[in-house]
Short mmCIF file of C-alpha atoms in Angstrom, two decimals:
data_model
loop_
_atom_site.label_atom_id
_atom_site.label_comp_id
_atom_site.label_asym_id
_atom_site.label_seq_id
_atom_site.Cartn_x
_atom_site.Cartn_y
_atom_site.Cartn_z
CA MET A 1 -0.22 -0.18 -0.47
CA PRO A 2 2.19 2.81 -1.03
CA PHE A 3 0.29 5.49 -0.09
CA THR A 4 3.17 8.55 1.25
CA ASN A 5 1.32 11.78 1.12
CA THR A 6 -2.00 12.90 2.62
CA VAL A 7 -4.96 10.65 1.61
CA THR A 8 -8.21 10.77 1.38
CA TYR A 9 -10.55 7.51 1.46
CA PHE A 10 -13.88 6.24 0.12
CA ILE A 11 -15.64 4.07 -0.21
CA CYS A 12 -17.63 2.70 -3.45
CA LYS A 13 -20.59 0.22 -3.28
CA CYS A 14 -20.65 -1.90 -6.29
CA ALA A 15 -24.49 -2.86 -7.57
CA ASN A 16 -23.76 -6.51 -8.38
CA LEU A 17 -20.51 -8.35 -9.29
CA GLU A 18 -20.59 -7.97 -13.20
CA SER A 19 -19.83 -4.78 -12.50
CA LEU A 20 -17.10 -4.60 -9.94
CA GLN A 21 -15.50 -7.57 -12.50
CA HIS A 22 -15.73 -4.53 -15.97
CA CYS A 23 -14.34 -2.10 -13.00
CA ILE A 24 -11.02 -3.99 -12.38
CA GLN A 25 -10.70 -4.74 -16.38
CA THR A 26 -10.86 -1.11 -17.97
CA GLY A 27 -10.39 0.63 -14.96
CA VAL A 28 -13.06 2.65 -14.92
CA TRP A 29 -15.37 4.07 -12.50
CA ALA A 30 -18.17 6.42 -12.24
CA CYS A 31 -19.86 8.60 -10.50
CA GLN A 32 -22.96 11.10 -10.40
CA ASP A 33 -24.49 13.27 -8.58
CA ARG A 34 -27.39 13.14 -5.47
CA SER A 35 -30.25 15.18 -4.99
CA ASN A 36 -28.75 17.30 -2.84
CA PRO A 37 -24.31 18.16 -1.92
CA PRO A 38 -22.23 17.85 -2.41
CA HIS A 39 -22.57 16.25 -5.08
CA PRO A 40 -19.82 13.11 -5.29
CA LYS A 41 -17.35 15.02 -8.58
CA ASP A 42 -16.11 17.81 -6.40
CA LEU A 43 -16.39 15.73 -2.58
CA LEU A 44 -13.56 13.80 -5.46
CA PHE A 45 -11.76 17.30 -6.99
CA SER A 46 -12.07 18.42 -3.27
CA ALA A 47 -9.69 15.56 -2.46
CA TYR A 48 -7.48 14.85 -4.66
CA SER A 49 -6.30 18.76 -4.34
CA GLN A 50 -5.20 18.27 -0.89
CA GLY A 51 -3.02 14.75 -2.14
CA SER A 52 -4.36 11.40 -3.48
CA VAL A 53 -7.48 9.33 -3.59
CA VAL A 54 -8.24 6.23 -3.24
CA PHE A 55 -11.76 4.22 -3.02
CA ILE A 56 -12.54 1.07 -0.52
CA TYR A 57 -14.88 -1.25 -3.75
CA SER A 58 -17.22 -3.31 -1.35
CA VAL A 59 -20.06 -5.00 -3.53
CA ASN A 60 -24.13 -5.06 -2.92
CA ASN A 61 -25.70 -7.53 -0.48
CA GLN A 62 -21.77 -9.31 -1.35
CA ARG A 63 -20.49 -9.00 2.53
CA GLY A 64 -17.73 -7.66 1.79
CA TRP A 65 -14.46 -5.56 0.93
CA HIS A 66 -13.63 -6.96 -3.41
CA GLY A 67 -10.17 -4.69 -3.23
CA TYR A 68 -8.97 -0.99 -2.82
CA ALA A 69 -7.75 1.46 -6.00
CA GLN A 70 -6.65 5.07 -6.77
CA SER A 71 -7.86 7.00 -8.97
CA VAL A 72 -5.30 8.70 -11.60
CA ARG A 73 -4.63 12.29 -12.08
CA ASP A 74 -4.67 12.51 -15.63
CA SER A 75 -8.45 11.64 -15.22
CA LEU A 76 -9.23 14.54 -12.89
CA PRO A 77 -10.53 17.67 -14.18
CA GLU A 78 -9.31 20.66 -14.65
CA SER A 79 -13.54 22.12 -12.98
CA THR A 80 -15.87 20.25 -11.97
CA ASN A 81 -17.56 20.59 -15.06
CA ASN A 82 -14.82 19.26 -17.39
CA TYR A 83 -14.85 15.34 -16.15
CA SER A 84 -13.78 12.84 -18.85
CA GLN A 85 -16.40 9.90 -19.95
CA CYS A 86 -16.41 6.28 -20.85
CA ASP A 87 -18.07 3.99 -21.57
CA HIS A 88 -19.04 2.02 -18.92
CA SER A 89 -20.29 3.51 -15.40
CA CYS A 90 -19.75 -0.08 -12.35
CA ASP A 91 -21.90 1.63 -10.12
CA SER A 92 -24.68 1.72 -11.58
CA LYS A 93 -28.05 -0.06 -13.21
CA PHE A 94 -25.27 0.73 -17.06
CA CYS A 95 -22.99 -2.30 -16.32
CA GLY A 96 -22.28 -4.72 -19.23
CA LYS A 97 -25.21 -5.48 -21.36
CA ASN A 98 -27.30 -2.79 -20.06
CA PHE A 99 -25.38 0.17 -20.34
CA LYS A 100 -25.48 2.97 -22.64
CA GLN A 101 -22.94 5.51 -23.50
CA LYS A 102 -22.98 8.86 -22.12
CA VAL A 103 -22.17 11.99 -24.48
CA GLN A 104 -20.35 15.24 -22.03
CA GLY A 105 -23.02 16.67 -21.17
CA ASP A 106 -25.69 14.71 -21.41
CA SER A 107 -28.42 13.33 -19.34
CA GLU A 108 -29.89 10.39 -19.01
CA SER A 109 -33.05 10.82 -19.60
CA SER A 110 -37.36 9.22 -18.16
CA GLU A 111 -39.40 7.86 -19.79
CA ASP A 112 -41.63 11.34 -19.15
CA GLY A 113 -39.16 12.95 -20.98
CA SER A 114 -37.96 15.25 -17.21
CA SER A 115 -34.65 15.24 -17.30
CA THR A 116 -32.29 12.64 -14.70
CA LYS A 117 -28.44 13.22 -13.52
CA THR A 118 -25.79 12.52 -15.55
CA TRP A 119 -22.72 10.49 -15.05
CA TYR A 120 -18.36 11.41 -14.63
CA PHE A 121 -16.56 8.52 -15.74
CA PHE A 122 -12.15 8.91 -14.83
CA LYS A 123 -10.31 6.72 -15.18
CA ILE A 124 -8.25 4.18 -11.11
CA VAL A 125 -5.54 1.78 -10.37
CA TRP A 126 -6.53 -0.91 -8.88
CA MET A 127 -4.08 -2.12 -6.54
CA LYS A 128 -5.73 -4.72 -4.97
CA ASN A 129 -8.09 -6.95 -6.31
CA PHE A 130 -9.36 -10.97 -5.93
CA LEU A 131 -9.95 -10.99 -9.52
CA ASP A 132 -7.04 -14.27 -9.63
CA PHE A 133 -9.52 -16.12 -7.29
CA ASN A 134 -13.19 -16.04 -8.61
CA LYS A 135 -14.79 -12.51 -8.47
CA GLN A 136 -16.26 -14.39 -5.03
CA GLU A 137 -13.98 -13.82 -2.82
CA CYS A 138 -13.48 -10.57 -1.17
CA LEU A 139 -11.98 -9.42 2.49
CA PRO A 140 -15.06 -9.78 4.96
CA PHE A 141 -17.27 -8.07 6.93
CA GLU A 142 -16.65 -10.11 10.52
CA ASN A 143 -12.92 -8.53 9.71
CA THR A 144 -13.41 -4.94 10.02
CA THR A 145 -16.40 -4.94 12.18
CA GLU A 146 -14.48 -2.99 14.87
CA LEU A 147 -14.09 0.04 12.09
CA LEU A 148 -16.04 3.01 13.00
CA LEU A 149 -17.04 5.20 10.21
CA PRO A 150 -16.18 9.63 11.05
CA ASP A 151 -20.18 9.39 12.67
CA GLY A 152 -19.69 7.13 15.07
CA THR A 153 -21.69 4.37 12.66
CA PRO A 154 -19.85 0.21 12.20
CA LEU A 155 -17.86 1.06 8.63
CA ASN A 156 -19.86 -2.30 6.95
CA LYS A 157 -23.02 -0.49 7.19
CA ALA A 158 -20.73 2.57 5.01
CA ARG A 159 -23.41 4.49 2.28
CA ASN A 160 -21.52 4.88 -0.79
CA TRP A 161 -19.28 7.69 -1.71
CA GLN A 162 -19.05 7.64 1.92
CA GLN A 163 -15.39 9.54 2.90
CA VAL A 164 -14.05 7.63 6.09
CA SER A 165 -11.15 8.79 8.00
CA GLN A 166 -7.34 7.68 7.44
CA GLU A 167 -6.45 5.55 10.12
CA VAL A 168 -9.58 3.77 8.87
CA GLY A 169 -9.29 3.43 5.38
CA ARG A 170 -4.96 2.40 5.72
CA ARG A 171 -6.59 -0.29 8.90
CA VAL A 172 -8.29 -1.32 5.61
CA CYS A 173 -6.49 -1.79 2.80
CA CYS A 174 -4.27 -3.44 4.68
CA LEU A 175 -6.39 -5.81 6.50
CA ILE A 176 -6.59 -6.49 2.28
CA ASP A 177 -3.69 -7.42 2.23
CA GLU A 178 -3.08 -9.05 3.98
CA HIS A 179 -6.42 -11.36 2.89
CA HIS A 180 -5.00 -11.99 -0.58
CA GLN A 181 -1.85 -12.41 0.94
CA LYS A 182 -2.97 -15.47 2.91
CA LEU A 183 -4.52 -16.69 -0.39
CA CYS A 184 -1.93 -15.61 -2.89
CA LEU A 185 -0.06 -18.52 -0.49
CA GLU A 186 -3.31 -20.41 -0.03
CA LYS A 187 -3.74 -21.03 -3.87
CA GLN A 188 0.18 -21.85 -4.00
CA MET A 189 -0.19 -24.79 -1.67
CA LYS A 190 -2.61 -25.68 -3.31
CA ARG A 191 0.13 -26.00 -5.95
CA MET A 192 2.12 -27.84 -4.36
CA THR A 193 0.19 -30.74 -2.62
CA LYS A 194 -1.13 -30.98 -6.68
CA SER A 195 2.15 -30.86 -7.56
CA SER A 196 3.39 -33.87 -5.03
CA LEU A 197 0.46 -35.84 -5.56
CA TYR A 198 1.15 -35.12 -9.49
CA GLU A 199 4.88 -35.80 -9.35
CA GLU A 200 6.15 -37.90 -12.44
CA SER A 201 3.41 -40.55 -13.05
CA PHE A 202 3.42 -43.86 -11.10
CA LEU A 203 3.18 -45.45 -14.13
CA LYS A 204 5.31 -43.84 -17.05
CA GLN A 205 8.02 -46.12 -17.49
CA GLU A 206 5.39 -49.02 -17.97
CA GLU A 207 3.07 -46.65 -20.12
CA ALA A 208 4.61 -47.63 -23.42
CA SER A 209 4.12 -51.64 -23.15
CA ILE A 210 0.32 -51.56 -21.74
CA THR A 211 -1.50 -52.23 -24.87
CA THR A 212 -4.79 -53.68 -23.38
CA GLU A 213 -6.67 -52.70 -20.86
CA THR A 214 -5.30 -56.18 -18.43
CA ASP A 215 -2.55 -54.78 -19.05
CA GLY A 216 -3.43 -52.32 -17.05
CA TRP A 217 -4.88 -53.73 -14.95
CA VAL A 218 -1.97 -56.06 -14.38
CA THR A 219 1.09 -53.18 -14.48
CA ALA A 220 -0.94 -51.30 -11.76
CA VAL A 221 -1.09 -53.63 -9.75
CA GLU A 222 1.97 -56.25 -9.27
CA LYS A 223 4.20 -52.73 -9.21
CA VAL A 224 1.62 -51.01 -6.28
CA LYS A 225 3.18 -54.82 -5.33
CA ARG A 226 6.80 -54.45 -5.94
CA GLU A 227 6.77 -51.44 -4.52
CA LEU A 228 4.71 -49.62 -2.27
CA GLY A 229 3.13 -52.63 0.03
CA LYS A 230 0.20 -55.13 0.41
CA VAL A 231 -1.92 -54.55 -1.63
CA HIS A 232 -5.77 -54.79 0.06
CA LEU A 233 -8.27 -53.95 -3.16
CA VAL A 234 -8.36 -53.41 -6.39
CA CYS A 235 -11.34 -52.67 -9.09
CA PRO A 236 -12.53 -50.47 -11.39
CA PHE A 237 -13.04 -46.41 -10.10
CA GLY A 238 -15.44 -45.22 -13.12
CA SER A 239 -18.68 -46.03 -15.13
CA GLN A 240 -17.64 -49.87 -15.33
CA ARG A 241 -17.81 -50.31 -11.15
CA TYR A 242 -21.48 -49.38 -12.10
CA ASN A 243 -21.87 -51.91 -14.92
CA CYS A 244 -22.01 -49.22 -16.54
CA SER A 245 -19.35 -48.72 -19.94
CA VAL A 246 -20.26 -47.54 -22.80
CA ALA A 247 -16.88 -47.17 -25.40
CA GLN A 248 -15.74 -43.55 -25.02
CA SER A 249 -15.68 -45.03 -20.67
CA ASP A 250 -11.91 -44.88 -19.63
CA GLN A 251 -10.53 -46.93 -17.53
CA ASP A 252 -10.22 -45.91 -13.87
CA ILE A 253 -8.69 -48.42 -11.56
CA PHE A 254 -8.88 -47.99 -8.02
CA ILE A 255 -5.59 -49.66 -5.82
CA VAL A 256 -6.12 -49.67 -1.70
CA TYR A 257 -2.24 -50.96 -0.13
CA GLN A 258 -0.89 -51.37 2.78
CA ALA A 259 2.46 -49.95 3.18
CA LYS A 260 5.06 -51.87 5.69
CA THR A 261 4.64 -50.24 9.22
CA THR A 262 7.83 -49.77 10.29
CA GLN A 263 7.28 -46.87 7.14
CA MET A 264 4.58 -45.73 8.37
CA LEU A 265 6.46 -44.58 11.53
CA SER A 266 9.55 -43.68 10.57
CA LEU A 267 10.61 -39.93 9.54
CA ASP A 268 10.16 -41.06 6.18
CA PRO A 269 6.21 -42.27 6.08
CA PRO A 270 4.87 -43.10 2.36
CA ARG A 271 2.71 -41.29 0.83
CA GLN A 272 -1.28 -41.13 1.04
CA THR A 273 -2.21 -40.55 -1.99
CA ILE A 274 -0.87 -41.67 -5.69
CA LYS A 275 -2.86 -40.10 -8.55
CA ASN A 276 -2.02 -40.29 -12.23
CA SER A 277 -0.75 -36.62 -13.65
CA GLU A 278 -1.81 -36.11 -16.94
CA LYS A 279 -3.53 -38.37 -19.38
CA LEU A 280 -2.64 -42.40 -19.99
CA PHE A 281 -4.19 -45.27 -21.10
CA VAL A 282 -4.95 -47.03 -17.69
CA ASP A 283 -5.63 -43.44 -15.04
CA TYR A 284 -5.30 -44.81 -11.50
CA THR A 285 -6.14 -43.62 -8.36
CA VAL A 286 -3.87 -45.68 -5.05
CA LEU A 287 -4.78 -44.45 -1.74
CA GLU A 288 -2.65 -45.86 1.33
CA LEU A 289 -4.77 -48.05 4.32
CA GLN A 290 -4.88 -45.14 6.66
CA ARG A 291 -6.01 -42.33 4.56
CA TYR A 292 -8.90 -44.80 2.77
CA CYS A 293 -10.37 -45.50 6.33
CA GLU A 294 -10.05 -41.71 6.99
CA LEU A 295 -12.30 -41.54 3.71
CA LEU A 296 -14.27 -44.52 4.76
CA LEU A 297 -15.32 -42.61 8.14
CA MET A 298 -15.86 -39.12 6.47
CA GLY A 299 -18.85 -40.55 4.25
CA ASP A 300 -16.89 -40.21 1.43
CA GLN A 301 -18.82 -41.82 -1.60
CA ARG A 302 -16.35 -43.66 -3.60
CA CYS A 303 -14.40 -44.75 -1.64
CA VAL A 304 -17.72 -45.95 1.05
CA GLU A 305 -18.74 -47.63 -2.30
CA THR A 306 -16.95 -50.38 -3.09
CA LEU A 307 -17.32 -52.03 1.24
CA PHE A 308 -20.63 -52.60 -1.76
CA LEU A 309 -18.90 -54.57 -3.95
CA SER A 310 -18.13 -58.09 -2.49
CA ASP A 311 -20.10 -60.26 -4.68
CA THR A 312 -20.67 -58.44 -7.85
CA LYS A 313 -17.46 -58.97 -11.18
CA ALA A 314 -16.75 -55.28 -9.93
CA LEU A 315 -14.14 -56.83 -8.26
CA TYR A 316 -10.82 -57.35 -9.29
CA LEU A 317 -8.90 -58.38 -5.83
CA ALA A 318 -9.80 -58.08 -2.40
CA SER A 319 -8.03 -59.18 0.48
CA PRO A 320 -8.88 -62.04 3.15
CA GLU A 321 -8.26 -59.04 5.88
CA TRP A 322 -10.65 -55.92 3.85
CA LYS A 323 -13.47 -58.47 3.50
CA GLU A 324 -13.34 -58.23 7.27
CA LEU A 325 -13.54 -54.88 7.03
CA CYS A 326 -16.72 -54.60 4.52
CA ARG A 327 -18.42 -56.18 7.72
CA VAL A 328 -19.50 -52.45 9.01
CA ARG A 329 -20.48 -51.28 5.22
CA ASP A 330 -24.22 -50.93 6.78
CA LYS A 331 -22.60 -48.52 9.76
CA LEU A 332 -21.05 -45.65 7.50
CA LEU A 333 -24.20 -45.09 5.60
CA THR A 334 -24.26 -41.23 6.83
CA LYS A 335 -25.93 -38.63 6.44
CA SER A 336 -22.93 -36.84 5.52
CA CYS A 337 -22.77 -39.71 2.63
CA PHE A 338 -26.18 -38.92 2.05
CA GLU A 339 -25.81 -35.70 1.29
CA LYS A 340 -22.54 -35.84 -0.11
CA TYR A 341 -23.96 -37.87 -2.92
CA LEU A 342 -26.80 -35.15 -2.88
CA LYS A 343 -24.09 -32.24 -3.90
CA GLU A 344 -23.20 -33.18 -5.97
CA ALA A 345 -25.67 -34.59 -8.52
CA GLN A 346 -27.05 -31.46 -7.45
CA GLY A 347 -24.32 -28.73 -7.23
CA THR A 348 -22.76 -26.12 -9.58
CA ASN A 349 -21.17 -29.12 -11.89
CA GLY A 350 -24.41 -31.44 -12.12
CA LEU A 351 -27.16 -30.19 -12.89
CA LYS A 352 -26.82 -26.59 -11.87
CA GLN A 353 -25.35 -26.76 -15.42
CA LEU A 354 -28.13 -28.47 -16.61
CA GLU A 355 -29.87 -26.09 -16.61
CA LYS A 356 -27.76 -23.14 -16.67
CA TRP A 357 -27.02 -24.78 -20.24
CA LYS A 358 -31.17 -24.91 -20.78
CA VAL A 359 -31.61 -21.21 -20.55
CA SER A 360 -28.71 -19.88 -23.11
CA ASN A 361 -30.66 -23.42 -24.95
CA SER A 362 -33.90 -23.19 -24.64
CA GLU A 363 -35.48 -23.61 -27.97
CA VAL A 364 -32.96 -27.08 -27.52
CA GLU A 365 -33.96 -30.29 -26.65
CA ASP A 366 -30.67 -32.91 -27.48
CA LEU A 367 -28.28 -31.96 -25.03
CA PRO A 368 -25.02 -32.38 -26.00
CA PRO A 369 -22.24 -35.90 -25.79
CA GLN A 370 -20.86 -34.16 -22.75
CA LEU A 371 -24.21 -32.86 -21.02
CA ASN A 372 -25.47 -36.83 -21.18
CA LYS A 373 -22.73 -37.86 -20.07
CA LEU A 374 -22.80 -35.31 -16.53
CA ALA A 375 -26.85 -36.12 -17.44
CA TYR A 376 -25.55 -39.82 -16.39
CA ILE A 377 -23.57 -38.99 -13.65
CA CYS A 378 -26.48 -37.03 -12.02
CA LEU A 379 -28.53 -39.78 -11.99
CA ARG A 380 -26.05 -42.36 -11.03
CA LEU A 381 -25.68 -40.58 -7.54
CA LEU A 382 -29.06 -40.33 -7.55
CA GLN A 383 -30.24 -43.54 -7.96
CA ASN A 384 -27.45 -43.63 -5.22
CA ALA A 385 -28.59 -41.54 -2.41
CA ARG A 386 -31.93 -43.15 -3.55
CA GLU A 387 -31.14 -46.10 -2.49
CA LEU A 388 -29.05 -44.94 1.44
CA VAL A 389 -32.37 -43.43 2.76
CA SER A 390 -35.76 -45.75 1.49
CA MET A 391 -33.68 -49.85 1.82
CA ARG A 392 -29.91 -48.57 3.20
CA THR A 393 -27.76 -50.06 1.17
CA LEU A 394 -25.96 -49.60 -2.03
CA GLN A 395 -27.12 -51.63 -5.77
CA VAL A 396 -23.62 -50.54 -6.44
CA TYR A 397 -22.27 -52.94 -9.40
CA ARG A 398 -25.76 -52.27 -11.91
CA SER A 399 -27.55 -55.82 -13.48
CA GLU A 400 -27.75 -56.20 -16.52
CA ASP A 401 -32.08 -56.48 -16.80
CA SER A 402 -31.68 -53.00 -13.87
CA LEU A 403 -34.17 -50.22 -14.31
CA GLU A 404 -31.55 -48.41 -13.10
CA ARG A 405 -28.54 -49.37 -15.24
CA THR A 406 -31.29 -49.33 -18.01
CA GLU A 407 -32.59 -45.63 -16.83
CA LEU A 408 -28.20 -44.75 -17.20
CA LEU A 409 -27.42 -46.31 -20.07
CA ASP A 410 -30.37 -44.70 -22.17
CA VAL A 411 -29.26 -41.52 -20.94
CA ARG A 412 -25.92 -41.94 -20.83
CA LEU A 413 -26.34 -42.32 -25.17
CA GLY A 414 -28.13 -39.52 -25.73
CA LYS A 415 -31.92 -40.86 -25.49
CA TYR A 416 -33.28 -39.33 -23.49
CA LYS A 417 -34.37 -35.73 -24.63
CA TYR A 418 -33.71 -32.04 -22.25
CA SER A 419 -37.60 -32.55 -20.55
CA LYS A 420 -37.17 -36.27 -19.74
CA VAL A 421 -34.21 -36.05 -18.62
CA MET A 422 -35.95 -33.19 -15.48
CA LEU A 423 -38.68 -35.26 -15.58
CA LEU A 424 -36.21 -38.62 -14.50
CA PHE A 425 -34.44 -36.66 -12.00
CA GLN A 426 -38.01 -35.27 -10.18
CA ARG A 427 -38.80 -38.72 -9.57
CA TYR A 428 -36.25 -39.68 -7.70
CA LEU A 429 -35.62 -36.17 -5.52
CA SER A 430 -39.24 -37.11 -5.06
CA GLU A 431 -38.44 -40.54 -3.74
CA ILE A 432 -35.51 -38.67 -2.30
CA ASP A 433 -37.44 -36.09 0.03
CA SER A 434 -39.94 -38.93 0.88
CA HIS A 435 -37.66 -40.60 2.75
CA LYS A 436 -34.01 -38.48 3.45
CA ASP A 437 -36.22 -37.60 7.32
CA SER A 438 -35.63 -41.65 8.34
CA ILE A 439 -32.01 -40.91 7.81
CA GLU A 440 -30.57 -40.78 11.52
CA ASN A 441 -27.30 -38.41 12.21
CA ASP A 442 -24.06 -39.85 12.09
CA LYS A 443 -23.16 -43.18 13.55
CA ILE A 444 -19.45 -42.22 13.38
CA TYR A 445 -18.48 -43.20 16.90
CA GLU A 446 -19.74 -46.91 15.90
CA ALA A 447 -17.93 -47.78 12.82
CA LYS A 448 -15.10 -45.80 14.07
CA PRO A 449 -13.43 -47.79 16.73
CA MET A 450 -14.13 -51.01 14.54
CA ILE A 451 -11.89 -49.77 11.97
CA ASP A 452 -9.50 -48.58 13.31
CA LYS A 453 -9.05 -51.82 15.40
CA TRP A 454 -8.93 -53.31 12.21
CA LEU A 455 -5.99 -50.82 10.91
CA ILE A 456 -4.37 -51.71 13.91
CA SER A 457 -5.01 -54.94 13.31
CA SER A 458 -3.61 -54.75 10.22
CA ARG A 459 -0.66 -52.62 10.95
CA LEU A 460 0.10 -54.91 13.93
CA GLN A 461 0.30 -58.48 11.56
CA ASP A 462 2.58 -56.71 9.05
CA LEU A 463 4.86 -56.77 12.12
CA GLN A 464 4.56 -60.38 13.18
CA GLU A 465 4.90 -61.12 9.45
CA ASN A 466 8.56 -59.27 9.32
CA PRO A 467 10.28 -59.57 12.38
CA PHE A 468 12.98 -59.25 11.31
CA ALA A 469 12.44 -55.55 9.45
CA ALA A 470 10.98 -54.33 12.80
CA SER A 471 13.55 -55.12 14.83
CA LEU A 472 15.46 -52.42 12.67
CA VAL A 473 14.08 -50.12 13.71
CA LEU A 474 14.72 -50.86 17.93
CA LEU A 475 17.40 -51.20 17.26
CA LYS A 476 17.68 -47.61 15.74
#
């Protein structure tokens, strides 16, 4: 925040997020005269004659501060009636598609022909904003609840073009800087975490020799056994798991392995999650036993589903120990698991995306291929959610003659038009709604000690099977 001379701070309110985004991209802001003086342009001109002017931005109904900017001297007038004009206003209804260009001296006319207010435009330089994260990101109002306006009103209730003291203005800008830095660090950590997950592909060297689906499964499993540890579970991760694969379906492998107990106790523990970093012939997810158990207790639906594959054709490999773990599966059909199914189906990457497409294609009924796949995924999630709440089980692997499988494949292959797909969704949502109140609160406290005991037993068994390695650890 490089302000050294006298600085005047104003609060600027944006009508919506789109206005803010356009203002950030164009570096232009605007004001108009009030019904009674002092008018914003006069306040701005007076403030600039004393030093720098800083605008602190907040979007209506977003409960936060979205950044701050400094006025550009060359764009300010020599007199209060000589503001430069621009083709966009950010704090008015003249935003985006609704904006009407105003020329110097022109006024907006109302429907009855009477003259209304003139808009004045000027340039700004953004010092800090959150556009690099997402347009809704901001410094929450809760971080500035203690700050007050000159009249004693809470800062969070400031009006558009209201001036704040230098102390408060500088404090808000510092808080925005700190929040921005925090988000940058979090973003960097996420990149580093993702990079650690997706280092060099686990099957990079073997990729050239994999030419068939069977090759992929065998190669992946053998390498995990050889380099990581005992394999407890191997099953499909995508459509093959549900017996709904088509010609375009990917080959997705899900593997759970157990690292050596001595390695788990060392200062160099194994990676808990391994995924391929690029599009290979085989897509794989490899979880260490501890991470797998953690995800089960968190209600991760994809992990919980694996426990319901024990008697199906979808299992490629299952250890006797893992089959023992399947005894706890009913206790993992929790409210958390149910809500994850429903949230994924109804979220921005689910039904909302289909509805958004329809808004832009109101006359079109045939879904494009990528949305047929999305609709198929949403339907599969809703089917599982319904089974969980109504039957307290999961039919993960769909039998060849089942109605559920027929519906899924028909949607996947584009046999249903948009309206029929939505009716199908509504049918499932209605059934879910009629049973959802029957779900008891999560009883993870019943499952956790059982899974904990199973995990510890597996670790101890490994030590017993490798006493020499254990003795070396003790000697060290």
